[in-house]
Each structure stands twice: as C-alpha cells, then as structure tokens.
PDB file of C-alpha atoms in Angstrom:
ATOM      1  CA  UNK A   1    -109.289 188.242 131.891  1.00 52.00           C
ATOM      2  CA  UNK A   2    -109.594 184.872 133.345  1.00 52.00           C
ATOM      3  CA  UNK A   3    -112.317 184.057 131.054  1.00 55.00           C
ATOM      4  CA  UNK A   4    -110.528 185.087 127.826  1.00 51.00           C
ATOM      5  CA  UNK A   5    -107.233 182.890 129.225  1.00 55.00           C
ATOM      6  CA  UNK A   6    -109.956 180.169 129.957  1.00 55.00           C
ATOM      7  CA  UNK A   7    -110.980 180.361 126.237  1.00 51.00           C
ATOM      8  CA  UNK A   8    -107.653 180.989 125.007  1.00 59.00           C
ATOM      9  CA  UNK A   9    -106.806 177.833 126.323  1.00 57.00           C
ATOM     10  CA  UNK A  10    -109.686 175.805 124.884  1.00 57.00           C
ATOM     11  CA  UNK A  11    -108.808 177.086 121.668  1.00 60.00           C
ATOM     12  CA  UNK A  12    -105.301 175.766 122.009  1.00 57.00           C
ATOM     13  CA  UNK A  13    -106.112 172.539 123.609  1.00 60.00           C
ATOM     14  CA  UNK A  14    -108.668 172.545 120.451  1.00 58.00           C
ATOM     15  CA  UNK A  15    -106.147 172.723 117.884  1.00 49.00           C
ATOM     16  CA  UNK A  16    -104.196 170.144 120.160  1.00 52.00           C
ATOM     17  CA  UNK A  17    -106.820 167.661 119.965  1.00 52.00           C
ATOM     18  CA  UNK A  18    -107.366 168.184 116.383  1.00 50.00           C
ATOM     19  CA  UNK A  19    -103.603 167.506 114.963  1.00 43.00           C
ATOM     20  CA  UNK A  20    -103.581 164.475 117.112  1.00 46.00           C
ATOM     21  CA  UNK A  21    -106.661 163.342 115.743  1.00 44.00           C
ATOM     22  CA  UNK A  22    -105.604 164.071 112.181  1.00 44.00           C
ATOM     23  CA  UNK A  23    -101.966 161.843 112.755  1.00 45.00           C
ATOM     24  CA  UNK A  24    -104.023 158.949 114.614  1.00 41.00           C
ATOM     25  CA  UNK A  25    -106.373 158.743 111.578  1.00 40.00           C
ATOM     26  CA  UNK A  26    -103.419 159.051 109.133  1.00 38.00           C
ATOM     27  CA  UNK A  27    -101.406 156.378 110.721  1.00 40.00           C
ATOM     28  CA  UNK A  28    -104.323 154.148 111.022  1.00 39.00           C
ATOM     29  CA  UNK A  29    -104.982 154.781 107.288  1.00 39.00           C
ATOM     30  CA  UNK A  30    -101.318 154.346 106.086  1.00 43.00           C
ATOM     31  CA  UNK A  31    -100.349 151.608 104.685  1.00 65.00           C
ATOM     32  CA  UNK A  32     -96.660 149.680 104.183  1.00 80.00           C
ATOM     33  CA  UNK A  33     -94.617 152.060 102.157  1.00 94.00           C
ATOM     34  CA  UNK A  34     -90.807 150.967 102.868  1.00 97.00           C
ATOM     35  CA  UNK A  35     -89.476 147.557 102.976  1.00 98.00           C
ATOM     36  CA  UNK A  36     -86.315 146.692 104.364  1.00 98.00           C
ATOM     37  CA  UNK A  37     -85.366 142.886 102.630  1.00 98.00           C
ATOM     38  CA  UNK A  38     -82.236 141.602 104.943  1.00 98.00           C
ATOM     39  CA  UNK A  39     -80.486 138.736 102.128  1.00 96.00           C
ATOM     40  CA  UNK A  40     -81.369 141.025  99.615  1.00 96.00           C
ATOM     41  CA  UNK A  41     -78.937 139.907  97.147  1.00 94.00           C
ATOM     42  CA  UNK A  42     -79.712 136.371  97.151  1.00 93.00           C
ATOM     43  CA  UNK A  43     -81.956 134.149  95.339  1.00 94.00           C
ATOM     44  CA  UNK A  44     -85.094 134.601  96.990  1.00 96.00           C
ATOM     45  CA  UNK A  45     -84.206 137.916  97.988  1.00 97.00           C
ATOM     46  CA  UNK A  46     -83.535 139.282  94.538  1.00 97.00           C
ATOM     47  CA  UNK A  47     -86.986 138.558  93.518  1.00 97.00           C
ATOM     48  CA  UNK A  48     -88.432 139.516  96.613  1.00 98.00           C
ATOM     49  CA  UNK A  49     -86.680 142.808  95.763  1.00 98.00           C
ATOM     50  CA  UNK A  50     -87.788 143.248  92.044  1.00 98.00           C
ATOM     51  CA  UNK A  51     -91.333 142.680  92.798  1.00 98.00           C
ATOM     52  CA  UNK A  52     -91.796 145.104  95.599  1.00 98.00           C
ATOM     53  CA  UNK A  53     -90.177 147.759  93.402  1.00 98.00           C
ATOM     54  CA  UNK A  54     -92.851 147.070  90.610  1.00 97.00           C
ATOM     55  CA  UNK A  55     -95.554 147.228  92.702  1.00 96.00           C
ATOM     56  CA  UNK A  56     -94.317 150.613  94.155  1.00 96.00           C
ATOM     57  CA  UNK A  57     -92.566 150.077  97.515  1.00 97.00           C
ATOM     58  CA  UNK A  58     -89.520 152.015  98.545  1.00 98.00           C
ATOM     59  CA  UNK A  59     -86.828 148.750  98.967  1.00 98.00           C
ATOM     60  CA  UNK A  60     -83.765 148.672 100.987  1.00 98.00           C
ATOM     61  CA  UNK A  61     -81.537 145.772 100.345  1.00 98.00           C
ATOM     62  CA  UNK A  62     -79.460 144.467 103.344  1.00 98.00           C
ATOM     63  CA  UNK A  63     -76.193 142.085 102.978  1.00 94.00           C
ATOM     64  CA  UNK A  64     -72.914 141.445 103.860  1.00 89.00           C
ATOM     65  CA  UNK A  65     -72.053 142.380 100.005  1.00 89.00           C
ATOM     66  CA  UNK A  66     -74.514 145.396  99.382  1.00 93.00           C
ATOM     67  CA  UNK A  67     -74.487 145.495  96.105  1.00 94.00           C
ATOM     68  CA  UNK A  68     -76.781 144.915  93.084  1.00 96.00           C
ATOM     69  CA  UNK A  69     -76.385 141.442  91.766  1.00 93.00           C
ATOM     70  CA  UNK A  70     -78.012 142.356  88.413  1.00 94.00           C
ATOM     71  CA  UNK A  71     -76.891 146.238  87.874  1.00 94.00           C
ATOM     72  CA  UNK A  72     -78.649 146.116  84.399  1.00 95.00           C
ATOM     73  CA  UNK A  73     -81.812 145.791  86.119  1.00 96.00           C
ATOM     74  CA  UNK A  74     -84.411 148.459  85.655  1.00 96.00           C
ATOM     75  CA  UNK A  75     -86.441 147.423  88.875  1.00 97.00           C
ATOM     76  CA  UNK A  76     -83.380 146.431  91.090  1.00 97.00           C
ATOM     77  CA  UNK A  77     -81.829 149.683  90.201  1.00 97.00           C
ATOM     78  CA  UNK A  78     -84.260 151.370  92.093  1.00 97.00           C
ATOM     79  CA  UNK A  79     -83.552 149.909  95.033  1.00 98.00           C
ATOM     80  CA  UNK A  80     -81.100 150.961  98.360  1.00 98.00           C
ATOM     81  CA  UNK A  81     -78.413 148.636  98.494  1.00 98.00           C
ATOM     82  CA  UNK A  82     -76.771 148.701 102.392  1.00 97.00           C
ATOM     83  CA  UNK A  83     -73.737 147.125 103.192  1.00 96.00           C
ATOM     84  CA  UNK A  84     -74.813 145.209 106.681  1.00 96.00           C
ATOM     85  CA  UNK A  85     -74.572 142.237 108.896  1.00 95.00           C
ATOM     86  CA  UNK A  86     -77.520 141.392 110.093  1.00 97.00           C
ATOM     87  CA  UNK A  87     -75.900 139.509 113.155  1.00 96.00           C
ATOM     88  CA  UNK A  88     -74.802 142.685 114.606  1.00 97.00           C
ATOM     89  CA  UNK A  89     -77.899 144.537 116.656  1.00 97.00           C
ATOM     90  CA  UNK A  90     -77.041 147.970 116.287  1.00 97.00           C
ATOM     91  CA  UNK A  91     -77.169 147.702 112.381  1.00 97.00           C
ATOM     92  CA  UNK A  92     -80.864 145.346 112.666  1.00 98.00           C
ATOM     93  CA  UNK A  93     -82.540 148.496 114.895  1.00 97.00           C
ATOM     94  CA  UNK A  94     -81.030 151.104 112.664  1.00 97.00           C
ATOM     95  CA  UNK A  95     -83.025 149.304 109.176  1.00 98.00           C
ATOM     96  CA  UNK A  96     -85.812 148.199 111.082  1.00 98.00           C
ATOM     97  CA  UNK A  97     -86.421 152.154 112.608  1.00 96.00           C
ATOM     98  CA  UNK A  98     -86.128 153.310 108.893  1.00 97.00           C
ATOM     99  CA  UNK A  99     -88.593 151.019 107.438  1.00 97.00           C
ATOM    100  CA  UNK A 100     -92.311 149.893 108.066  1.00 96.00           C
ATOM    101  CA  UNK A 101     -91.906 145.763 107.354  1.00 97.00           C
ATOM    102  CA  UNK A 102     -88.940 143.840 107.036  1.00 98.00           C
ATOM    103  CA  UNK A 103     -88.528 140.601 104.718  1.00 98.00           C
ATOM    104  CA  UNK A 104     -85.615 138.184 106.189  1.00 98.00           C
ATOM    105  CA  UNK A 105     -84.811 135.606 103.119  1.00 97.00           C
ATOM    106  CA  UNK A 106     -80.907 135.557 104.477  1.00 95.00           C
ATOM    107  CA  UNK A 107     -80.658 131.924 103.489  1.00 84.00           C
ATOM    108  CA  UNK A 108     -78.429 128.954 104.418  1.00 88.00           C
ATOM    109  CA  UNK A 109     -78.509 125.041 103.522  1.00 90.00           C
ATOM    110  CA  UNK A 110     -75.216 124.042 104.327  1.00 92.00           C
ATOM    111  CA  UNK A 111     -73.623 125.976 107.656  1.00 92.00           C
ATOM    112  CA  UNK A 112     -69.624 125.650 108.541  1.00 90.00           C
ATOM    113  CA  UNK A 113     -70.161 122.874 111.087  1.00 91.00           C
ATOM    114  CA  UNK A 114     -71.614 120.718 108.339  1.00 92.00           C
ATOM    115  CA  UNK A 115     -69.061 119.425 106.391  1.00 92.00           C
ATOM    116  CA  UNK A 116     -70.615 120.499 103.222  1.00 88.00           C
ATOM    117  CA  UNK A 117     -70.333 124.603 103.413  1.00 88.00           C
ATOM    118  CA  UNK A 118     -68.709 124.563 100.616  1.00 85.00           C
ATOM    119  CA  UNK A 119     -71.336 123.094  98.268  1.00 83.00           C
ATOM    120  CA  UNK A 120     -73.146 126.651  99.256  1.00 80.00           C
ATOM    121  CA  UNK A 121     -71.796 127.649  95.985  1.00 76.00           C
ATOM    122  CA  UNK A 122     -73.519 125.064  94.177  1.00 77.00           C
ATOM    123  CA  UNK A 123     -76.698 125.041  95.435  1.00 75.00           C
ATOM    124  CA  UNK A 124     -76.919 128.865  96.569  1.00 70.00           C
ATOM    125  CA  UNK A 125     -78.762 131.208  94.080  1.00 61.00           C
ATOM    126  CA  UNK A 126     -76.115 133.823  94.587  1.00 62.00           C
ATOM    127  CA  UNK A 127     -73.355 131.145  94.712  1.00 64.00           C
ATOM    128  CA  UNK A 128     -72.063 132.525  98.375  1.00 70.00           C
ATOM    129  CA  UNK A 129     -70.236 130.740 100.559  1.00 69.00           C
ATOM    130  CA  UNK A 130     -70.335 130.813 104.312  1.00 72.00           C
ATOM    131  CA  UNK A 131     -68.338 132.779 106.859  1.00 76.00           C
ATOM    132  CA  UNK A 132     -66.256 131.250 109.436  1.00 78.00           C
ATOM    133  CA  UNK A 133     -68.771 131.998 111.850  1.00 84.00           C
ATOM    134  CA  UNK A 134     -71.753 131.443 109.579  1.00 91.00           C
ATOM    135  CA  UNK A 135     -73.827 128.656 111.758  1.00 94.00           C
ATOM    136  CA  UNK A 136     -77.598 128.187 111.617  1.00 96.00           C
ATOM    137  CA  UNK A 137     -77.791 129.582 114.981  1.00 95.00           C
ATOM    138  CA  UNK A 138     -75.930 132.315 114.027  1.00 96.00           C
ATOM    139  CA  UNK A 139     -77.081 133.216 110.296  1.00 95.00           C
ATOM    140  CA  UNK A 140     -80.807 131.687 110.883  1.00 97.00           C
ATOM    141  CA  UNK A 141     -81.583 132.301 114.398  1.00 97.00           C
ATOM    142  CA  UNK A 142     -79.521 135.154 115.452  1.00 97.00           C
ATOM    143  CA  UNK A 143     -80.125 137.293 113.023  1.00 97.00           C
ATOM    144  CA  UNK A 144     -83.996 136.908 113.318  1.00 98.00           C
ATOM    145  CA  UNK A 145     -83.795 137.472 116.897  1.00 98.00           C
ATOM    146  CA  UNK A 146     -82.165 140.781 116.599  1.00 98.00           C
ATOM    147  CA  UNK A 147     -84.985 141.484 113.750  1.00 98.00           C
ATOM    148  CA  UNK A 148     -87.371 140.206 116.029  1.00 98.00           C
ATOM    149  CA  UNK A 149     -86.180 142.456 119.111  1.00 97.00           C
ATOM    150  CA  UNK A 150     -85.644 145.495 117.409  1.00 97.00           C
ATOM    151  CA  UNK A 151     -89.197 145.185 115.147  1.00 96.00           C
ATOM    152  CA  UNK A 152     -90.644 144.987 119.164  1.00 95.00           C
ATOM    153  CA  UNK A 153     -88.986 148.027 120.510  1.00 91.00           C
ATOM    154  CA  UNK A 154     -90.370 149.827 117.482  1.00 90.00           C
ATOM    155  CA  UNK A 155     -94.175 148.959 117.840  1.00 85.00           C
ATOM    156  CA  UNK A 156     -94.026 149.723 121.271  1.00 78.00           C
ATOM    157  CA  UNK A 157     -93.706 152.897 119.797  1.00 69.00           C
ATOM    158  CA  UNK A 158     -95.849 152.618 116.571  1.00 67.00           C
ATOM    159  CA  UNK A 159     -98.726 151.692 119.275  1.00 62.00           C
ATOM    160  CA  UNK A 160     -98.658 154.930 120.880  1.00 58.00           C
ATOM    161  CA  UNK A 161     -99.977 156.260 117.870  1.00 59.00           C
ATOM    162  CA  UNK A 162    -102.093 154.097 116.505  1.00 61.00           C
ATOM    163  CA  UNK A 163    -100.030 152.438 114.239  1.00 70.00           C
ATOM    164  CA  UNK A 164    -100.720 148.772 113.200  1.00 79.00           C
ATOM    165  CA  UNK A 165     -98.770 145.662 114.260  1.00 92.00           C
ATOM    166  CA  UNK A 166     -94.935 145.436 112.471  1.00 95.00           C
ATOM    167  CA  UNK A 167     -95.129 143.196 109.306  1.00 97.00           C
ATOM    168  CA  UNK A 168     -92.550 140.984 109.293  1.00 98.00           C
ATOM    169  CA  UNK A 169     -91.939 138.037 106.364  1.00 98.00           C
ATOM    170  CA  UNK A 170     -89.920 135.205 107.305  1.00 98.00           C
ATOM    171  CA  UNK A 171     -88.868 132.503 104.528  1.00 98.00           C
ATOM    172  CA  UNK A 172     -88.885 128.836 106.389  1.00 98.00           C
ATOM    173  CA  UNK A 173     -88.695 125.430 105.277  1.00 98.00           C
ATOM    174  CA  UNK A 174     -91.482 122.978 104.424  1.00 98.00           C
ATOM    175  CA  UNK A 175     -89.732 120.475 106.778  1.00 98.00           C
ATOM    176  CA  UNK A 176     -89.854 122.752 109.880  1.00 98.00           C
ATOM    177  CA  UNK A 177     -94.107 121.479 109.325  1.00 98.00           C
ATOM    178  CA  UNK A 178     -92.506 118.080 109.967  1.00 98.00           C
ATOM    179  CA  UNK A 179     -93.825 117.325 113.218  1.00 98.00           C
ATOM    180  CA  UNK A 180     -97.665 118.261 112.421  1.00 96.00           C
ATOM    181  CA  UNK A 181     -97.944 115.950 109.823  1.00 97.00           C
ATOM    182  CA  UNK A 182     -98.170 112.689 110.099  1.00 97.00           C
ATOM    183  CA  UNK A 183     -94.530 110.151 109.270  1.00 97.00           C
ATOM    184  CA  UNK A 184     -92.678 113.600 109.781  1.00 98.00           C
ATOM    185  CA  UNK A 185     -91.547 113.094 113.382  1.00 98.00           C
ATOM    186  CA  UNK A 186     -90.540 109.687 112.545  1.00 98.00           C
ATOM    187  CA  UNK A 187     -88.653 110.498 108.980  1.00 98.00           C
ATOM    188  CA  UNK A 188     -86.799 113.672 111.120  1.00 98.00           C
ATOM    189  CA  UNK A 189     -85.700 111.448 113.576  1.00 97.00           C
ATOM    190  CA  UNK A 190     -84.732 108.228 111.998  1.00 97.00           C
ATOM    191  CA  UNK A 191     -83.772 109.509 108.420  1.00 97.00           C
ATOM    192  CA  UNK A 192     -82.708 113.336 108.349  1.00 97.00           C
ATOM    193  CA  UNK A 193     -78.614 113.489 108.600  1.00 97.00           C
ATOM    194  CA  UNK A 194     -77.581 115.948 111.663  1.00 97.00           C
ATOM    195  CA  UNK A 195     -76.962 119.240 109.635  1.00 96.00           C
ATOM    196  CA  UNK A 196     -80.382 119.126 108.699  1.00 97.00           C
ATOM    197  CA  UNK A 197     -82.291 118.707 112.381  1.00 97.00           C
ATOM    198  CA  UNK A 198     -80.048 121.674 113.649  1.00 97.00           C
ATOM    199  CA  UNK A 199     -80.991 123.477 110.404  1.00 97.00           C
ATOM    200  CA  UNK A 200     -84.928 122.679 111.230  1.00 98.00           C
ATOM    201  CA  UNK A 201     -83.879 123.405 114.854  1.00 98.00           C
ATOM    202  CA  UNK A 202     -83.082 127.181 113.894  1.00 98.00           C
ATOM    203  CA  UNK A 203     -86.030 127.384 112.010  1.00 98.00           C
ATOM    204  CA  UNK A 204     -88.655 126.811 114.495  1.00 98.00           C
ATOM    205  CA  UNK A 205     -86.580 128.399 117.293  1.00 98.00           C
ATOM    206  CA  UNK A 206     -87.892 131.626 114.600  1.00 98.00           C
ATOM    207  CA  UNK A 207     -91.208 130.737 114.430  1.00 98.00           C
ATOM    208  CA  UNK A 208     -91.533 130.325 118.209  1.00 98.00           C
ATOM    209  CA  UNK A 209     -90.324 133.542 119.123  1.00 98.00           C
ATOM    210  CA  UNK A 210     -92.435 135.576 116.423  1.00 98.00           C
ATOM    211  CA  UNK A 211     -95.562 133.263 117.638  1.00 97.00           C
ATOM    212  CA  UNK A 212     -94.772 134.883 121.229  1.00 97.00           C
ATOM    213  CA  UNK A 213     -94.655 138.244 119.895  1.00 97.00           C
ATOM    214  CA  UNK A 214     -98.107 138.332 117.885  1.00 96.00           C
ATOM    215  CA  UNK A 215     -99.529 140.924 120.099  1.00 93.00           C
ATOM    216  CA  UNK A 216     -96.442 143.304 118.565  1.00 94.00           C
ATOM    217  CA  UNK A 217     -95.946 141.917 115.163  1.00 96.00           C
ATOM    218  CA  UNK A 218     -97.581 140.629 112.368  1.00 97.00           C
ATOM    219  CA  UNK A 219     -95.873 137.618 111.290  1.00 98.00           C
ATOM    220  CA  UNK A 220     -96.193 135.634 107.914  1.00 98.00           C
ATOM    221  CA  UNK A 221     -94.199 132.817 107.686  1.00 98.00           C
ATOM    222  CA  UNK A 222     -93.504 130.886 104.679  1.00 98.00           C
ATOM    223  CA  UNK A 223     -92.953 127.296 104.684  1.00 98.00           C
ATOM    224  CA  UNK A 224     -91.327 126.338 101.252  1.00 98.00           C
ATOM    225  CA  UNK A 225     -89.662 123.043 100.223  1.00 97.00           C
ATOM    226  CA  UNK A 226     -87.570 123.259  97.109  1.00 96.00           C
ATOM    227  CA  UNK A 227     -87.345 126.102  95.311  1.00 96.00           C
ATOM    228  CA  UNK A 228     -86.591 126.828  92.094  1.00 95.00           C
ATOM    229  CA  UNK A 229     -86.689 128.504  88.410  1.00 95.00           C
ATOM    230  CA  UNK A 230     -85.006 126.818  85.120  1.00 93.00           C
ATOM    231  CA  UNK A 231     -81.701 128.246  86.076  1.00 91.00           C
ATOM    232  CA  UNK A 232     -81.350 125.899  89.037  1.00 89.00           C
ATOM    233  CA  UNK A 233     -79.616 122.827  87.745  1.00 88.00           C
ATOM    234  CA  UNK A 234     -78.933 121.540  91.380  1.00 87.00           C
ATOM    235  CA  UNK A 235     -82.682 120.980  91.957  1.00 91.00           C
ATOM    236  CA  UNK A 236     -84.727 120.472  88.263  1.00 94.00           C
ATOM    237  CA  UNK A 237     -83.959 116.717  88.647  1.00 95.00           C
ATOM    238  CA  UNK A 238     -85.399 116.391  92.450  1.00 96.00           C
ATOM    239  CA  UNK A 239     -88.347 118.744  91.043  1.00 97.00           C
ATOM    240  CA  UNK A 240     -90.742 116.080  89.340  1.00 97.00           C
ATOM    241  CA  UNK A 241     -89.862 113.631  92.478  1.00 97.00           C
ATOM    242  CA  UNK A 242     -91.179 115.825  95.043  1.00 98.00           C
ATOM    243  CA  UNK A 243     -94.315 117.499  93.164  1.00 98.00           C
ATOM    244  CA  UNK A 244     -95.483 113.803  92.160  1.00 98.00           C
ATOM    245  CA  UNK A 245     -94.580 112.699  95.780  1.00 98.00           C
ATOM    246  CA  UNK A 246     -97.170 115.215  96.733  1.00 98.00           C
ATOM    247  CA  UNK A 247     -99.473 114.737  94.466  1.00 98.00           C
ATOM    248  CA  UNK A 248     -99.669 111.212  95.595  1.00 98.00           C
ATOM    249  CA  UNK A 249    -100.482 112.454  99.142  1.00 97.00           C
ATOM    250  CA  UNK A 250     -96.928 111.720 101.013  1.00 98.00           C
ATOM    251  CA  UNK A 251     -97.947 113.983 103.904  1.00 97.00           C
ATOM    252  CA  UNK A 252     -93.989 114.800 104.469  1.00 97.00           C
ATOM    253  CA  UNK A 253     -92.977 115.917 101.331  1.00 98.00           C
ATOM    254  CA  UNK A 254     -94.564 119.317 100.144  1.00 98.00           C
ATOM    255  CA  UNK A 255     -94.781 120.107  96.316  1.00 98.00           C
ATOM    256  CA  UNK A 256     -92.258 122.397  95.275  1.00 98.00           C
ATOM    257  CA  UNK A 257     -92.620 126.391  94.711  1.00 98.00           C
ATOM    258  CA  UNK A 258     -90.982 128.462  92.500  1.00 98.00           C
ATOM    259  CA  UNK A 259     -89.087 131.524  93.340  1.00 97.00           C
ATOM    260  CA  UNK A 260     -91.306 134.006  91.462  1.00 98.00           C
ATOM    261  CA  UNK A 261     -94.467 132.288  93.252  1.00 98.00           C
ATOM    262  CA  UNK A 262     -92.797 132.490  96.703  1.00 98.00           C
ATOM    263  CA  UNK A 263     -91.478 136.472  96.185  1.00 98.00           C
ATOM    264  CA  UNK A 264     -95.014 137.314  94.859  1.00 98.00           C
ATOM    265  CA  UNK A 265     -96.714 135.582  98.034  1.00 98.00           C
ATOM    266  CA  UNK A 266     -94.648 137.693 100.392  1.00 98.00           C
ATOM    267  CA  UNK A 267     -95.245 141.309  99.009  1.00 98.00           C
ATOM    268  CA  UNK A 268     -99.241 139.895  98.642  1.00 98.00           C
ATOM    269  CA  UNK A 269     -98.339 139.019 102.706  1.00 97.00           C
ATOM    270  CA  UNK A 270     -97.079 142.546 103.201  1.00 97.00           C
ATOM    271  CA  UNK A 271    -100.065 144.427 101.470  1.00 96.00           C
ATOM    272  CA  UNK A 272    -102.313 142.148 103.419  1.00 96.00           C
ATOM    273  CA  UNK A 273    -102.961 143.285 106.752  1.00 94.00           C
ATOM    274  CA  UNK A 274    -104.917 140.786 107.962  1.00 95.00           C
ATOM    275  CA  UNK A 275    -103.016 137.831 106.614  1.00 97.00           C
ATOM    276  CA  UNK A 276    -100.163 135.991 109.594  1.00 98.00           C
ATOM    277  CA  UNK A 277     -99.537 133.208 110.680  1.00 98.00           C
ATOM    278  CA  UNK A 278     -97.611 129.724 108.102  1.00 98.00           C
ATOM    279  CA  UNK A 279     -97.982 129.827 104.763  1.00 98.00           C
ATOM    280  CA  UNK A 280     -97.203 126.262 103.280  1.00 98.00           C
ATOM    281  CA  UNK A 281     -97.357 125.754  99.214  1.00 98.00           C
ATOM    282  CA  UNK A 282    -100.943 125.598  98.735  1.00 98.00           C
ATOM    283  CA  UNK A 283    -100.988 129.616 100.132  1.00 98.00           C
ATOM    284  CA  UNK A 284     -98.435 130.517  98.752  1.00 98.00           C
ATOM    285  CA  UNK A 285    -100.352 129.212  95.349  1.00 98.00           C
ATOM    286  CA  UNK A 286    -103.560 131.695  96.034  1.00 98.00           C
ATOM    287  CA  UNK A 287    -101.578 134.679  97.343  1.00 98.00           C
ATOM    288  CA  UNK A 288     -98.948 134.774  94.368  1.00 98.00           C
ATOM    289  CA  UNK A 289    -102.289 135.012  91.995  1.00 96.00           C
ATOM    290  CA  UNK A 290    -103.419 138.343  93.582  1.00 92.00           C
TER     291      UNK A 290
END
C-alpha cells in the first residue's frame, strides 16, 4: 500500500510540476495584449489609441469624460471607453490589474495656478479645460504616482510567475532634458516663466520615481517638444522656428515631432521588450518607422 500511495503521489506531484511548467513557459512567451491609455481622449492619446487598435491590441481608454471623441471612427470604436480619474488610487489599481501596460498621455500646459488655464482650450488637442484642482502636481505627478504604485504591486505578483517587467509609456517634455544639455540649466533658470519650471518640476519628479522602480517596471519615456499635425494652428507658426533651431545645433531646443510619429513610437515601445529608458526626437524618428 505504501508504495502505491508513494507512487500515487509522484504521479500527482508530476502533473503538478507539469501545469506549472506549462503557465511559466506561457507567461514567459506572452506578449502585451491589453493596453490601458489613461488621457485617452486627448490629442496624443487619441492617436495613441487608434494605432494600438490597428495593430491588434485590446485598448481601454481612461478619462474624466470617457467617451469617444471621434464616434465615426472605425478603429476608436473598438476601443473601451472608462469614465475615470486617474487621481483617485482605487480607480488607477483597478485599470492597471485589468491590463498588461499602461500609456499615461493625460496632458497639461497650462495648470489653475498659472494664470493662463484657460488658454487650455486653445492650445489643448481636445480643447479641455482644467479642473479646480487640476495642478501639475496633481494632474502630472499624482496621477503617475498612483500608476506607478499600483503597476508595482502588480509585478510583485506578475514575478511570481514568471511574468516580465510592467510596460509602462510615459509622454514627457523635451525641456525636462534641460539640464543634460548644455545652455539648458542656464535658459531654465534665467529665462523659463514660473508655470513652466513647476511644469518641468512634475515631469522629472515622474521620471525619478519610474528610474527607482526599473527592477519592477519597464519604463519608456518620451521626451517630445512641440507637437503637432496641420490641424494645430496654435503651434504651425513656432514649427519651422524650432526644427531649424535644431537643425542649427541649439542644444536646448529639440526639433519638433508630430503626433502620429510620437503615438507610433509608443506602441513600437510597448511591443519592444527590451527597449526603456528616454526617448528624445531622434528615437522617436527610428521607432515610429518600424
């Protein structure tokens, strides 16, 4: 008896073995399926959102408005459009646990504390305007923090079996590169108006914090300065200025990217799992062409 409840037991500790085996080799092998894009609805996001649908992701769109900003879209159609704030915790775990990346292109130029929120609707893609509460730290910072937290908790997890780092896409500024190239310190601090250092502030408080977190996540960030399509009236005049200032080697002033470049970078930074770390224009170039 003891010998057939010794084999018995080898046969199920066997099978054990086996189906574990089988799910560590799938999760190794699996690759990004569903894509949560938090500012879904906005200028970059939109895109962001089109292009993962044509290349066969399952997108979830997450903004305070939740709904599709082009409902005559075939691509954007297909996509899950969730009413959230992105500043509340609760909501960030909830989207991060249902997806496997997360793309934050919630974007901001002009916070509340300002003085120029309300030229949000001039400049923004999606012509929003600001909450009451709608700072950098808040809108910029905060809500990549509770990204950030939430994407940690989860790979904890994900490492248990086998699963690689969480992909995360972050849309930055150029200007956040400011003080690693050379003039940029000095322009920041004797030229940029206030509203802009606390908007670079926010920035690079994000950067830090997914640079700490590298052993957990796989972060791309993307370092754009203007960008733009020929619907942008705000920017086509400053477009020429900063491209040639470039092109003439001013080492603060980046050339400028447009949108469909920068959305097509980030889903080529999600299928690439060994791409992280800042992508500035010249990146974002090679990885839109792929």
């Amino acid at each position: 008896k003891e010998t057939i409840q010794s084999l018995s037991t080898m046969k199920l500790l066997g099978v054990l073995i086996a189906v574990f085996a089988a799910n560590f080799s799938l999760a190794l092998s699996s690759n990004v399926k569903k894509v949560a894009v938090f500012g879904g609805t906005g200028y970059v996001g939109t895109a962001v959102c089109e292009r993962l649908v044509k290349k066969g992701f399952d997108v979830t769109a997450v903004s305070r408005r939740g709904t599709n900003p082009k409902p005559d879209d075939e691509c954007l159609s297909q996509v899950k459009w969730v009413v959230g704030d992105a500043t509340d915790p609760s909501i960030c775990k909830k989207i991060v646990n249902d997806n496997d990346a997360v793309v934050h292109a919630i974007g901001l130029l002009f916070d509340v504390n300002s003085g120029l929120a309300d030229l949000n609707k001039i400049v923004s893609g999606s012509g929003s305007l600001p909450g009451e509460s709608s700072t950098y730290d808040a809108i910029t910072r905060g809500t990549m923090y509770n990204i950030i937290d939430a994407s940690i908790a989860k790979s904890r997890f994900n490492s248990l079996t086998g699963k690689s780092k969480f992909p995360i896409c972050f849309v930055s500024a150029a200007e956040a590169g400011w003080p690693d190239v050379s003039l940029g310190p000095q322009v920041e601090e004797k030229l940029a108006p206030e509203w802009l250092k606390r908007y670079l502030e926010a920035k690079r408080s994000v950067e830090a914090k997914l640079s700490e977190n590298s052993k957990t996540i796989r972060s791309v960030v993307f370092r754009p300065s203007l960008i733009w399509d020929f619907s942008k009236f705000d920017v086509l005049p400053a477009i020429p200025i900063f491209n040639l200032a470039s092109a003439l080697g001013v080492p603060f002033v980046d050339k400028t990217v447009r949108v469909e470049t920068l959305a097509d970078a980030i889903v080529a930074g999600l299928e690439d799992e060994e791409l992280s770390g800042v992508q500035r224009f010249m990146q974002m170039e090679e990885l839109a062409k792929r």
